[in-house]
mmCIF file of C-alpha atoms in Angstrom:
data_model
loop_
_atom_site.group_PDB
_atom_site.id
_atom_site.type_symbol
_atom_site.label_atom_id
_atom_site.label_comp_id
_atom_site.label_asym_id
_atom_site.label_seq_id
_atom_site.Cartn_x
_atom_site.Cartn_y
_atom_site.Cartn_z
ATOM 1 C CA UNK J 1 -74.220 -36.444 -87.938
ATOM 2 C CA UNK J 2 -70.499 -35.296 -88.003
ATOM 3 C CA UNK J 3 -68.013 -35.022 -90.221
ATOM 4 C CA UNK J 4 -67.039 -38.081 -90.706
ATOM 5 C CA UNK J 5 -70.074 -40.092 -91.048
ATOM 6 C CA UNK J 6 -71.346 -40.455 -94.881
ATOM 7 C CA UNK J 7 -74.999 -39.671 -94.872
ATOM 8 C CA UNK J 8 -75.710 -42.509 -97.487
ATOM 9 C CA UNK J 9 -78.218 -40.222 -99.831
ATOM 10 C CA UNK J 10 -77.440 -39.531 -103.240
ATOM 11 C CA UNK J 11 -77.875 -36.039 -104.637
ATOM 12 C CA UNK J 12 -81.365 -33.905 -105.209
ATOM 13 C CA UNK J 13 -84.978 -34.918 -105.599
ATOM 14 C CA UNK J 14 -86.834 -37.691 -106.640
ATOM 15 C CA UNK J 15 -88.036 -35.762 -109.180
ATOM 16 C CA UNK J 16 -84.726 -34.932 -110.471
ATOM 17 C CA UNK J 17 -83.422 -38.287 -110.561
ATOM 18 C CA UNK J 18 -86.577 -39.707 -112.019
ATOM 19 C CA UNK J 19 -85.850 -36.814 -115.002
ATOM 20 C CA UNK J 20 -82.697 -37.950 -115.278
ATOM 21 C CA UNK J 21 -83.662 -41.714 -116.084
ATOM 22 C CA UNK J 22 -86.345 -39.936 -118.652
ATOM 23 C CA UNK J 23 -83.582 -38.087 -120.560
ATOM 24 C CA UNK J 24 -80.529 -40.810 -120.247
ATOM 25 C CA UNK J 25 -83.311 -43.229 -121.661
ATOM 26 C CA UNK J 26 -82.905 -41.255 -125.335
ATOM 27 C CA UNK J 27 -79.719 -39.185 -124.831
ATOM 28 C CA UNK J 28 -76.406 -40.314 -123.977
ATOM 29 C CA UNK J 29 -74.943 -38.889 -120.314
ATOM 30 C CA UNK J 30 -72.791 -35.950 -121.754
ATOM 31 C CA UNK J 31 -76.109 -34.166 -123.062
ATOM 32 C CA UNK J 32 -76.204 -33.297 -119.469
ATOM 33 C CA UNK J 33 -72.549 -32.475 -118.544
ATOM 34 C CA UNK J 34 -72.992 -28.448 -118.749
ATOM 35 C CA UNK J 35 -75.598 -28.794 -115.800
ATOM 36 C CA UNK J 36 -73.496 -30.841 -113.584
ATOM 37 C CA UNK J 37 -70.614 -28.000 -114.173
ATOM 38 C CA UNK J 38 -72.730 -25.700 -112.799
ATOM 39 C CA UNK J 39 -74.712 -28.245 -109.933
ATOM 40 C CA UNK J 40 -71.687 -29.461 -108.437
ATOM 41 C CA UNK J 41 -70.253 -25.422 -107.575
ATOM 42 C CA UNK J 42 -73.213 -25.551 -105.609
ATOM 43 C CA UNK J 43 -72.572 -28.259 -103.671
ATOM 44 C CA UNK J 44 -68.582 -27.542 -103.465
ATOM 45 C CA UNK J 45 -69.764 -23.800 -101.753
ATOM 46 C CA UNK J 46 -72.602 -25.308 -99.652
ATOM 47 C CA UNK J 47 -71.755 -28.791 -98.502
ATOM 48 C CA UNK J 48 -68.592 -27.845 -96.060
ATOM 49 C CA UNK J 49 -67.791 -31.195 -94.841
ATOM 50 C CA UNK J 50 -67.554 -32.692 -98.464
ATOM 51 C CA UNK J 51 -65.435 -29.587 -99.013
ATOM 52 C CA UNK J 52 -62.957 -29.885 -96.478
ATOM 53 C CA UNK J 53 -62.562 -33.995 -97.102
ATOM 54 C CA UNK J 54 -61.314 -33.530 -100.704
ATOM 55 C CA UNK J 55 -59.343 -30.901 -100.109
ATOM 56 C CA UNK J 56 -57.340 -32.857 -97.487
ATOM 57 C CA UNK J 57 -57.014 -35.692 -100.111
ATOM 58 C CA UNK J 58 -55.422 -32.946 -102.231
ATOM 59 C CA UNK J 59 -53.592 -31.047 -100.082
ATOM 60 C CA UNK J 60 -52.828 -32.794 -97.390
ATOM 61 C CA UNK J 61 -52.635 -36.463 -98.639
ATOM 62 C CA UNK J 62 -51.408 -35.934 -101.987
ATOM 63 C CA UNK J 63 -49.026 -33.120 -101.764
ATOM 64 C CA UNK J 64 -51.081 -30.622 -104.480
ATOM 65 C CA UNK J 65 -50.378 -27.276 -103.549
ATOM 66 C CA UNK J 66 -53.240 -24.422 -103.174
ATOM 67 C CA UNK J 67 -54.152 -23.865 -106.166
ATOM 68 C CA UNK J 68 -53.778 -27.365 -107.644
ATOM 69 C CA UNK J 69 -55.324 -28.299 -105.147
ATOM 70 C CA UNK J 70 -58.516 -26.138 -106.067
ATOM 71 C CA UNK J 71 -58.373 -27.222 -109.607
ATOM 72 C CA UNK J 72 -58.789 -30.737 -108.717
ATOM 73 C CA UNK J 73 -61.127 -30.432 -105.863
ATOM 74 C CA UNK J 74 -63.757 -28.888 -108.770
ATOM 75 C CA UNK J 75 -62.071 -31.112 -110.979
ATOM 76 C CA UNK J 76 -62.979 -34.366 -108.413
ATOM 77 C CA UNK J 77 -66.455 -33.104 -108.128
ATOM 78 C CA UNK J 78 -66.950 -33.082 -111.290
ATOM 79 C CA UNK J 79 -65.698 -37.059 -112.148
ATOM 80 C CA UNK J 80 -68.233 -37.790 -109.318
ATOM 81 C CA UNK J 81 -71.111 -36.544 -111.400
ATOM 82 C CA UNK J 82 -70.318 -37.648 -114.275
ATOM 83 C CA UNK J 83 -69.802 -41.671 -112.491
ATOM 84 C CA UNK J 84 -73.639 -40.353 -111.053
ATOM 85 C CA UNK J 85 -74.727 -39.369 -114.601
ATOM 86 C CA UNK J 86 -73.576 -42.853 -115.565
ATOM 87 C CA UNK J 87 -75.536 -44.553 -112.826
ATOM 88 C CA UNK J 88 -78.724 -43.220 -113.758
ATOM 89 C CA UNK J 89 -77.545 -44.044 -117.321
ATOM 90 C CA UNK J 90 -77.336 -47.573 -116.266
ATOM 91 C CA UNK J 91 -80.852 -47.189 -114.646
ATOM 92 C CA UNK J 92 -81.861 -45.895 -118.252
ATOM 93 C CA UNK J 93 -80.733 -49.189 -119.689
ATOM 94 C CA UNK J 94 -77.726 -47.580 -121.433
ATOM 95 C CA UNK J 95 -75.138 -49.202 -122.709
ATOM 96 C CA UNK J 96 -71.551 -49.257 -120.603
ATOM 97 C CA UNK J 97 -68.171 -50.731 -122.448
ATOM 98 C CA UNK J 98 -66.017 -52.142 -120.168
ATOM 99 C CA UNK J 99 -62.965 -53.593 -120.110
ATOM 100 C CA UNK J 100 -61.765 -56.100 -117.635
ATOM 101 C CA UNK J 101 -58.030 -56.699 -116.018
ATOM 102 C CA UNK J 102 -57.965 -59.406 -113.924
ATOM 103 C CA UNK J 103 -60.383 -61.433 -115.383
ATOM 104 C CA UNK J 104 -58.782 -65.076 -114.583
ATOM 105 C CA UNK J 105 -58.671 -64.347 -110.737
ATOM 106 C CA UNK J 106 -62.685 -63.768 -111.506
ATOM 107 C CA UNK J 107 -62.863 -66.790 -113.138
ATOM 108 C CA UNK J 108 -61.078 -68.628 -110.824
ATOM 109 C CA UNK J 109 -62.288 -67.552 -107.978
ATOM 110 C CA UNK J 110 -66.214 -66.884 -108.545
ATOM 111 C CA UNK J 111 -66.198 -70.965 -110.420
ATOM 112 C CA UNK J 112 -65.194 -72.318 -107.249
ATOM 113 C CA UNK J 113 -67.261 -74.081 -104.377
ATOM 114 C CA UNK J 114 -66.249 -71.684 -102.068
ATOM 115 C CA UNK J 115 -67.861 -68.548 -100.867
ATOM 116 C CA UNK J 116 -66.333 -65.745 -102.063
ATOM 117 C CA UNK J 117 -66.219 -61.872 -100.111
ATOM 118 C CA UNK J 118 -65.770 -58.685 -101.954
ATOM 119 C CA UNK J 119 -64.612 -56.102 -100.500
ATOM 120 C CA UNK J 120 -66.130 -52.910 -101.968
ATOM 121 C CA UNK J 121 -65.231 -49.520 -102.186
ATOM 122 C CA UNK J 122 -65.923 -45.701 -102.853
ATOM 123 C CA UNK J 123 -63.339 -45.623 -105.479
ATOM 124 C CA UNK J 124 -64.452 -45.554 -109.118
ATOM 125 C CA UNK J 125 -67.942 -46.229 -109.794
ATOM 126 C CA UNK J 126 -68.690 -49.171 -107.217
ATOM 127 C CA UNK J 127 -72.024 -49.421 -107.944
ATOM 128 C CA UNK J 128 -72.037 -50.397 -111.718
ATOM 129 C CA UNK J 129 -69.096 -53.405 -111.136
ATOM 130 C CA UNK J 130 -72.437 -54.994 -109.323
ATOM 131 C CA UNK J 131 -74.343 -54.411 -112.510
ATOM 132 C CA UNK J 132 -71.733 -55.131 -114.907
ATOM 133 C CA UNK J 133 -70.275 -58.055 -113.426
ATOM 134 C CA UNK J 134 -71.490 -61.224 -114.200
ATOM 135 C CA UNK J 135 -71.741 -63.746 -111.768
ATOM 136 C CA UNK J 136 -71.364 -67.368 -112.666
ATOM 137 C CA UNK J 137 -73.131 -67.422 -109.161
ATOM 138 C CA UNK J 138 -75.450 -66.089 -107.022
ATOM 139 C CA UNK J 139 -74.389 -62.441 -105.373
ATOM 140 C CA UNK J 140 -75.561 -61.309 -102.489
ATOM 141 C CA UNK J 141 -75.081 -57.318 -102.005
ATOM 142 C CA UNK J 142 -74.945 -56.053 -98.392
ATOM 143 C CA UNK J 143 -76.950 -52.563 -99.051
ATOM 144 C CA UNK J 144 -77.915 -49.488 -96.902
ATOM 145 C CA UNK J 145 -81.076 -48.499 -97.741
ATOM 146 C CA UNK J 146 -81.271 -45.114 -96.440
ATOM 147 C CA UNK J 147 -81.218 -43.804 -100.024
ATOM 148 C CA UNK J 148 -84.175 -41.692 -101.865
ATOM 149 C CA UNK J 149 -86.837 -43.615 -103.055
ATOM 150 C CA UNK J 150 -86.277 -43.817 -106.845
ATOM 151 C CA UNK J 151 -82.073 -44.424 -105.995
ATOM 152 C CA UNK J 152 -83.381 -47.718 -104.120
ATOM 153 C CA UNK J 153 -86.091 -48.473 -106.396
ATOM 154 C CA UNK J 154 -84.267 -48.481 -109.385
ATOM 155 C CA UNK J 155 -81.301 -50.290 -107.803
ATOM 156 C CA UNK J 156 -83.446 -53.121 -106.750
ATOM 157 C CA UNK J 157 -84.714 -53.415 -110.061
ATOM 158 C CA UNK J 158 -81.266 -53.557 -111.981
ATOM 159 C CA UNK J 159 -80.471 -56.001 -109.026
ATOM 160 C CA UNK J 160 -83.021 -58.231 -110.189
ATOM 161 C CA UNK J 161 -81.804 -57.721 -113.551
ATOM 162 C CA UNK J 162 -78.652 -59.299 -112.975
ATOM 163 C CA UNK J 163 -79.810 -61.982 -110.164
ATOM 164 C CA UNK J 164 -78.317 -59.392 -107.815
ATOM 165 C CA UNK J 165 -79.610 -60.275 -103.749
ATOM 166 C CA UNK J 166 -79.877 -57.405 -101.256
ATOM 167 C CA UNK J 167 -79.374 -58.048 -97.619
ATOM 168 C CA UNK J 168 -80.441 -54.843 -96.184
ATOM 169 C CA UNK J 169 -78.175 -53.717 -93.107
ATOM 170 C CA UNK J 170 -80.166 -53.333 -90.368
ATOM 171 C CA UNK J 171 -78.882 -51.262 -87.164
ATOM 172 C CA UNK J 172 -79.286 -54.554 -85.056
ATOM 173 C CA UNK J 173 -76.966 -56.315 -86.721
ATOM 174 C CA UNK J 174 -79.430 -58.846 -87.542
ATOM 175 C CA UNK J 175 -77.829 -59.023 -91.132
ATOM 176 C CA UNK J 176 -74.881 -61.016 -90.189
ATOM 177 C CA UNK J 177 -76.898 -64.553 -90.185
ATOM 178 C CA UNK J 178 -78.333 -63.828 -94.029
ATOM 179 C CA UNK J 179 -74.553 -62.996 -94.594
ATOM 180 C CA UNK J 180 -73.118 -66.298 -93.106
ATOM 181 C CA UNK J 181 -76.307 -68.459 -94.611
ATOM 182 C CA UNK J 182 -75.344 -66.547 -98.452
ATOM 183 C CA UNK J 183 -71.372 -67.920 -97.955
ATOM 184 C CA UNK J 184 -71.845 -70.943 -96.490
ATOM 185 C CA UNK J 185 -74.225 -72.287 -99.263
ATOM 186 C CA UNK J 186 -71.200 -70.969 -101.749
ATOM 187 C CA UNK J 187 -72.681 -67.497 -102.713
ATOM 188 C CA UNK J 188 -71.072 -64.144 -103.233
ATOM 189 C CA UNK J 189 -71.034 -61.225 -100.890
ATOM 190 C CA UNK J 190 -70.224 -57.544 -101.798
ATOM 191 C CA UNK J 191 -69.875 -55.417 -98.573
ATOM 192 C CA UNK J 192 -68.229 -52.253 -98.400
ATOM 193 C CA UNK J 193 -65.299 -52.069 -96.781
ATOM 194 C CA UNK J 194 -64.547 -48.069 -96.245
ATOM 195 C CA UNK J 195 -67.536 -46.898 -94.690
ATOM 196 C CA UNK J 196 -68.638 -46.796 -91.055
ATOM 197 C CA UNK J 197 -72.008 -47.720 -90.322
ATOM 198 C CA UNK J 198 -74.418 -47.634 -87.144
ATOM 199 C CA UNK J 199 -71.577 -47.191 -84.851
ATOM 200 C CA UNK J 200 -69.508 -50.127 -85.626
ATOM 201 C CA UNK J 201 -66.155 -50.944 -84.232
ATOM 202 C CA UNK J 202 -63.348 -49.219 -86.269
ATOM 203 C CA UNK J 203 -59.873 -50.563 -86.949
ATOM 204 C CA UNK J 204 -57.103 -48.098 -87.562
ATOM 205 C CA UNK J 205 -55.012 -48.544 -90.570
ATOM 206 C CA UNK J 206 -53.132 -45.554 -92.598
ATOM 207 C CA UNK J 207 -53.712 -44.928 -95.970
ATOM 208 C CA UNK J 208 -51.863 -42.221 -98.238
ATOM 209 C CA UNK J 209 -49.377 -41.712 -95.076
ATOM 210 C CA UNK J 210 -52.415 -40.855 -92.574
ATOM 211 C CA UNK J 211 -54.441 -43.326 -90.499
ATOM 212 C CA UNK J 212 -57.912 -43.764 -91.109
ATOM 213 C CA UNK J 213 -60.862 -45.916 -89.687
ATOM 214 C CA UNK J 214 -62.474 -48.666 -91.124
ATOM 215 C CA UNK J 215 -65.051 -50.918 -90.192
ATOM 216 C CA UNK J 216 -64.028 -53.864 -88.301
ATOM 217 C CA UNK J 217 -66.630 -55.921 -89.143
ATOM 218 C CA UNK J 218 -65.876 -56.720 -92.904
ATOM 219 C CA UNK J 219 -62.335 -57.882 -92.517
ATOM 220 C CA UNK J 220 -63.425 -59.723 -89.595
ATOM 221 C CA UNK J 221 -66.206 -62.050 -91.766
ATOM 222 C CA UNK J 222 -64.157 -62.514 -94.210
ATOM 223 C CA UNK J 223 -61.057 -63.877 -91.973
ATOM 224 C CA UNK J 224 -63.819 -65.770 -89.839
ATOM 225 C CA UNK J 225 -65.605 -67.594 -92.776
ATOM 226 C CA UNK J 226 -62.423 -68.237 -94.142
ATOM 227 C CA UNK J 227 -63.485 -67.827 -98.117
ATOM 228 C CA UNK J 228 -61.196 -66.079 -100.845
ATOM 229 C CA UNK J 229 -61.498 -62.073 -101.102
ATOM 230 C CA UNK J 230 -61.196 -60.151 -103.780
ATOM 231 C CA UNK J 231 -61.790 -56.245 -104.662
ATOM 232 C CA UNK J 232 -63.509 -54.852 -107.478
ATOM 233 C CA UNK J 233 -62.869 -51.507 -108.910
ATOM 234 C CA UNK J 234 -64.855 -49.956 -111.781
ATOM 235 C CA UNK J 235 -62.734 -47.046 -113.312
ATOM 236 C CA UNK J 236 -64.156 -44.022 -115.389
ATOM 237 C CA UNK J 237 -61.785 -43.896 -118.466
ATOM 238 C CA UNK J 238 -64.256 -41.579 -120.669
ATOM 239 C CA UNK J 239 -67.655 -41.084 -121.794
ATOM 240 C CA UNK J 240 -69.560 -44.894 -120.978
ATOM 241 C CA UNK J 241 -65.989 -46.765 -121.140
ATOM 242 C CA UNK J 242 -64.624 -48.167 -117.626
ATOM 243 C CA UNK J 243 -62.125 -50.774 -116.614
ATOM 244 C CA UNK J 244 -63.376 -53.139 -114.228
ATOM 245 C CA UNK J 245 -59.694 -54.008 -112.196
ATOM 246 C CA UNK J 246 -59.614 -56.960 -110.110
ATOM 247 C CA UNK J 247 -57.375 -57.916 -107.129
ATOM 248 C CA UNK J 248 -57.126 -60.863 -104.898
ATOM 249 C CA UNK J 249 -56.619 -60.022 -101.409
ATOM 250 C CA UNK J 250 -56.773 -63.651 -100.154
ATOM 251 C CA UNK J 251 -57.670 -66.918 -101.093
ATOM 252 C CA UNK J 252 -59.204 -67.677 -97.732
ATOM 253 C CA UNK J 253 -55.951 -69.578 -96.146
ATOM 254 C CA UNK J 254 -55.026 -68.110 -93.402
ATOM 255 C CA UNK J 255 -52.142 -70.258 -90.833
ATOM 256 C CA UNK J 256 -50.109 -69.355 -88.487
ATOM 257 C CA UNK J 257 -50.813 -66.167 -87.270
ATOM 258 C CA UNK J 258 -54.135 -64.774 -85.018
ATOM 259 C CA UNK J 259 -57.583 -63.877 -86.198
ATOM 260 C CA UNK J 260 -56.317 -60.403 -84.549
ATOM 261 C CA UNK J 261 -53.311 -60.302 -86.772
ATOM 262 C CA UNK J 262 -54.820 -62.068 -90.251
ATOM 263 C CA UNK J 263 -58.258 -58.775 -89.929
ATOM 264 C CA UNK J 264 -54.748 -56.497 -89.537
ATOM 265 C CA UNK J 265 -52.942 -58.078 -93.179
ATOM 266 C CA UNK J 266 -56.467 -58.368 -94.766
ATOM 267 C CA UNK J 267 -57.435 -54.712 -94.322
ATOM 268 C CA UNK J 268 -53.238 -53.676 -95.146
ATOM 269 C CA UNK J 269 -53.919 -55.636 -98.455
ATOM 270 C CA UNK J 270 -57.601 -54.199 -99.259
ATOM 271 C CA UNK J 271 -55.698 -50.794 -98.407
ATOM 272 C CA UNK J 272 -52.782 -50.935 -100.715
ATOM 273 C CA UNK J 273 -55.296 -52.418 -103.554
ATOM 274 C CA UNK J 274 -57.362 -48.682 -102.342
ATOM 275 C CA UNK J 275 -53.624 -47.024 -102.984
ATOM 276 C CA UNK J 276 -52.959 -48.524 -106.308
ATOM 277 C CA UNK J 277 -56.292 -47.611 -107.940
ATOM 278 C CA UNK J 278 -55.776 -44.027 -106.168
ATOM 279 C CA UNK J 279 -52.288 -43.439 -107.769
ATOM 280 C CA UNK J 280 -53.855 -44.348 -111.692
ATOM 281 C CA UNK J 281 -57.202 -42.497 -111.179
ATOM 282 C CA UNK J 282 -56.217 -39.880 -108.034
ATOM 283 C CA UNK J 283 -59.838 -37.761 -109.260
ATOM 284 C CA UNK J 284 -62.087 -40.825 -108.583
ATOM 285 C CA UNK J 285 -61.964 -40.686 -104.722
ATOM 286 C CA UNK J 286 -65.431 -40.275 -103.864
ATOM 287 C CA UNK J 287 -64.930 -39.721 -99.591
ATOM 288 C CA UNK J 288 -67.366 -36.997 -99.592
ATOM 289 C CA UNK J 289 -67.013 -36.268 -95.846
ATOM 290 C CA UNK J 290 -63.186 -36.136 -93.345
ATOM 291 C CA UNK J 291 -62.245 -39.701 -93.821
ATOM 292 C CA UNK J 292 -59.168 -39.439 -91.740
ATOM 293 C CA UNK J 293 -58.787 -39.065 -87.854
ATOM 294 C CA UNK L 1 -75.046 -80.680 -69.882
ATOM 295 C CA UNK L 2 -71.959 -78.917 -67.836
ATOM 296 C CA UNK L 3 -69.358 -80.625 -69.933
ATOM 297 C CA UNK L 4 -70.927 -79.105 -73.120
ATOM 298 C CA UNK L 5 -71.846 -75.850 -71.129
ATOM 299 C CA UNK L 6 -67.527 -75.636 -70.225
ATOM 300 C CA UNK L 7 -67.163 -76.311 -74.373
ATOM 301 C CA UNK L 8 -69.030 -73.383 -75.501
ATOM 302 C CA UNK L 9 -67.147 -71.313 -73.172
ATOM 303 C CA UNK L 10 -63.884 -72.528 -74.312
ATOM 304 C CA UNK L 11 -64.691 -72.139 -77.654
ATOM 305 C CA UNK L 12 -66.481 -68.414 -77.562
ATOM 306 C CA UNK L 13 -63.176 -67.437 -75.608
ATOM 307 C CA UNK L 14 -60.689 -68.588 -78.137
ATOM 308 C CA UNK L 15 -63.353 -67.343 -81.283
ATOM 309 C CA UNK L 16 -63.665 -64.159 -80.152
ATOM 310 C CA UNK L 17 -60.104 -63.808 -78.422
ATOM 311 C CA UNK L 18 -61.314 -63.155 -74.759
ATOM 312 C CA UNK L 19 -57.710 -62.965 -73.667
ATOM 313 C CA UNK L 20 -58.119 -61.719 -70.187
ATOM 314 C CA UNK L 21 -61.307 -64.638 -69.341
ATOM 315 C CA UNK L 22 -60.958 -67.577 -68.352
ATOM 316 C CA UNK L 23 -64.703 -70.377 -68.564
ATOM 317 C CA UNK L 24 -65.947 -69.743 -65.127
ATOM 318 C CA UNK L 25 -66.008 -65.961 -65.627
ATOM 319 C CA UNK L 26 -68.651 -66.885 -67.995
ATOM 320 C CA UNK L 27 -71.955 -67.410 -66.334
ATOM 321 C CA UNK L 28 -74.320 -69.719 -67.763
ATOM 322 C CA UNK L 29 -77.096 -67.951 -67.546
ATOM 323 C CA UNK L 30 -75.506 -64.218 -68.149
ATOM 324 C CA UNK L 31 -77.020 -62.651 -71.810
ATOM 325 C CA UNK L 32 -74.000 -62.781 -74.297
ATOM 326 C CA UNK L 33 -75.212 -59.655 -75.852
ATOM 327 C CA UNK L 34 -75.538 -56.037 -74.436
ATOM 328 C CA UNK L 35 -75.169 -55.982 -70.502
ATOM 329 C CA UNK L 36 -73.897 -59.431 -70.014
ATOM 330 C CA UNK L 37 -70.262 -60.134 -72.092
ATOM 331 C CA UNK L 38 -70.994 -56.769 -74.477
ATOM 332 C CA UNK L 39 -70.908 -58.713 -77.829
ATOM 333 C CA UNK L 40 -71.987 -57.706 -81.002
ATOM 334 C CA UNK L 41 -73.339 -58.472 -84.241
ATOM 335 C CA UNK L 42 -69.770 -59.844 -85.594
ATOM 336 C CA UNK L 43 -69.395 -61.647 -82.843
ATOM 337 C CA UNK L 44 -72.537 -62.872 -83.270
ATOM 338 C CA UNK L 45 -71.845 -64.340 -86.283
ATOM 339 C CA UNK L 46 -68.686 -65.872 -84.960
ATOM 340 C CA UNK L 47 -71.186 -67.511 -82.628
ATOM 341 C CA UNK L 48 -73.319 -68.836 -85.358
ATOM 342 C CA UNK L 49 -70.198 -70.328 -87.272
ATOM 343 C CA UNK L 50 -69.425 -72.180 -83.661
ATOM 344 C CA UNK L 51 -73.371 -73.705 -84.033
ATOM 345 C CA UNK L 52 -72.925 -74.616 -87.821
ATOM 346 C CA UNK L 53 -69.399 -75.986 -87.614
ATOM 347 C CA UNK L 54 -68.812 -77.726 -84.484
ATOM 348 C CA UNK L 55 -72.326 -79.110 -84.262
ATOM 349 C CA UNK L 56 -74.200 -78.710 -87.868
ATOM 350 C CA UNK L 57 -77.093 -76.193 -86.728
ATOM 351 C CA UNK L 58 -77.669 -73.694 -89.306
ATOM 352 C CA UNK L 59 -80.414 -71.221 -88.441
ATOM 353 C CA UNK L 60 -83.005 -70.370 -90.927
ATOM 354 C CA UNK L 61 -84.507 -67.115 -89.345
ATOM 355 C CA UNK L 62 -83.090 -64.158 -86.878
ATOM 356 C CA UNK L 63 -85.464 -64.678 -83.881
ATOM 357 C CA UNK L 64 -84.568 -68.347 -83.921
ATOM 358 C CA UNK L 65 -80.674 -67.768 -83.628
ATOM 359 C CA UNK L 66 -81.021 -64.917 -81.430
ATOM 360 C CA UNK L 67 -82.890 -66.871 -79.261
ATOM 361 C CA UNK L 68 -80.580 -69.389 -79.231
ATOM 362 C CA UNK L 69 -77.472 -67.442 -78.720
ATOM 363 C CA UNK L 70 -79.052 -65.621 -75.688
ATOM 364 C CA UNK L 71 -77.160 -67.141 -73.255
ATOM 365 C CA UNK L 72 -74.162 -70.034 -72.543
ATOM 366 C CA UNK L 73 -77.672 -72.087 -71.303
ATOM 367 C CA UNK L 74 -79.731 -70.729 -74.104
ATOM 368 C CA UNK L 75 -77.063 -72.159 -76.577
ATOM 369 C CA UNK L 76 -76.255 -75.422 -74.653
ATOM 370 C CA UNK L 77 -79.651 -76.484 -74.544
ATOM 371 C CA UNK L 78 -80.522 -75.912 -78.579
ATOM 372 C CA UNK L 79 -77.385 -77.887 -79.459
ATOM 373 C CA UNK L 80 -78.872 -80.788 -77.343
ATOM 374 C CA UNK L 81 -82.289 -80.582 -78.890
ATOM 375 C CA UNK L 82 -80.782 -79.510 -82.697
ATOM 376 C CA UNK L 83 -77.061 -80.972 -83.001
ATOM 377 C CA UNK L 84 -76.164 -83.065 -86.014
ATOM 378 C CA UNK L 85 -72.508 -83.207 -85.457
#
């Protein structure tokens, strides 16, 4: 695996994460914070490749000079456990408060016939805006399941909980029909939209002044079924409080220019939605590996 | 049988923006996926919206559409036996 492939896993052992659900199930997440001060040094000083990718974002793609730079890279580590510390929470059964901007372009869009795409991402806490979202319909979540056994375990079970479908992505591609069959009958469909998967084609866009890869195949759905996009992003603001931000990036109209042309404005959009998020929370960029070329 | 067989070539060309090809550097029975025209599972599912909107086929399993998008033949001869457009 290189650099800049994610390997999909979530952090230490089954039997860790299964303690973690034990504890978060009668103590709120912070009981835990001094371990994660300590656990994440550990992976800052022996995980290079997560190393060197948030220290570009600091250095190189926001401007932060050496030492600032240092302070947040700990600093960025540290938000990351604390969003993984809520996620087990959530597997607990905890409690998360949540406030929501945006919340008439959800109800417009997710009451209508239409399918609707969102494009996810690995900004903020992605995976609790699936389990604190509330669908007026049903959501179909396109999920890699190369995660430890209690991760995907637990996440199929809070996807139950909230009526949440998984259409596993298989290296074959095989997925794509379930995908079209979920829209087409007027579903939902999460898929991430910053992470390359099983060798799929990349499109080249920049983001924070340096061009990156994305997958092509996302943007490419999305123009192709021809149903309004939107982006969720779940925001740490403290101790269990986010703010669920949504933005439109189309409303599934595209005329006049080429399916070439409407992937290019779909993934600028979905890009400067990534920007705007980055700007108000710069510490919740969670690209553990060299996201840019 | 040909003039739907010339369709399907027209349309996967302008779909999937085949600039440089033109319908009769499509064979009929050439496999749309790996060695033959190099598509993939996107453009697969560009295929499938061709079946569902042009001629109201909506596959209910994988094997059934991947058989059927095997080839320009493979796909000609479902819509004949499975069109309802």
């Amino acid at each position: 695996m290189s650099d800049k492939e994610w390997s999909g896993r979530t952090g230490g052992t089954q039997g860790m994460q299964q303690s973690l659900i034990s504890i978060f199930r009668h103590f709120p997440p912070w009981v835990v914070y001094p371990i994660v001060w300590i656990w994440i040094c550990f992976y800052i000083l022996f995980a290079p490749a997560g190393r060197r990718g948030i220290w570009h974002y600091w250095h190189h793609r926001l401007g932060y000079g050496w030492w600032s730079s240092v302070l947040n890279l700990y600093l960025n580590y540290l938000e990351f456990g604390k969003v993984i510390m809520d996620r087990f929470a959530a597997y607990a059964g905890r409690k998360i408060h949540i406030r929501v901007e945006g919340q008439n372009i959800l109800d417009r869009v997710m009451n209508g016939n239409s399918g609707v795409i969102v494009l996810s991402t690995h900004i903020g806490n992605q995976e609790l805006a699936g389990y604190s979202f509330h669908a007026p319909k049903p959501m179909y979540v396109l999920s890699y399941l190369g995660d430890t056994q209690t991760v995907n375990e637990n996440r199929r079970r809070k996807f139950e909980q909230m009526h949440l479908h998984i259409i596993p992505m298989k290296s074959d591609g095989s997925h794509v029909l379930e995908m079209h069959n979920a829209l087409s009958e007027g579903n939902i469909l999460s898929v991430h939209a910053d992470r390359l998967f099983y060798n799929t084609k990349a499109i080249y866009a920049p983001i924070l002044g340096q061009e990156a890869a994305y997958p092509e195949g996302p943007f490419r759905i999305a123009v192709a079924e021809a149903v309004p996009v939107v982006s969720l992003f779940m925001m740490r603001e403290g101790a269990d409080t986010y703010t669920l931000y949504v933005r439109q990036l189309s409303d599934g109209q595209w005329t006049g220019t080429s399916p070439k042309e409407q992937v290019c404005t779909l993934l600028q959009r979905y890009i400067a939605a990534n920007e705007e998020m980055l700007h108000k929370y710069p510490r919740q960029w969670f690209h553990f590996y060299e996201f840019w070329k | 049988m040909e003039d739907l067989k010339l369709e399907l070539k027209r349309q996967i060309i302008e779909v999937l923006n085949l600039e440089d090809m033109q319908p009769s550097d499509i064979e009929d029975a050439a496999p749309l996926f790996g060695e033959g025209l190099g598509l993939d599972s996107i453009d697969a599912l560009e295929l499938i919206m061709i079946m569902d909107k042009h001629y109201g086929i909506k596959f209910s399993s994988k094997e059934e559409s991947k058989a059927a998008l095997a080839s320009v033949d493979a796909m000609a001869s479902y819509i004949q036996q499975h069109r309802t457009k």
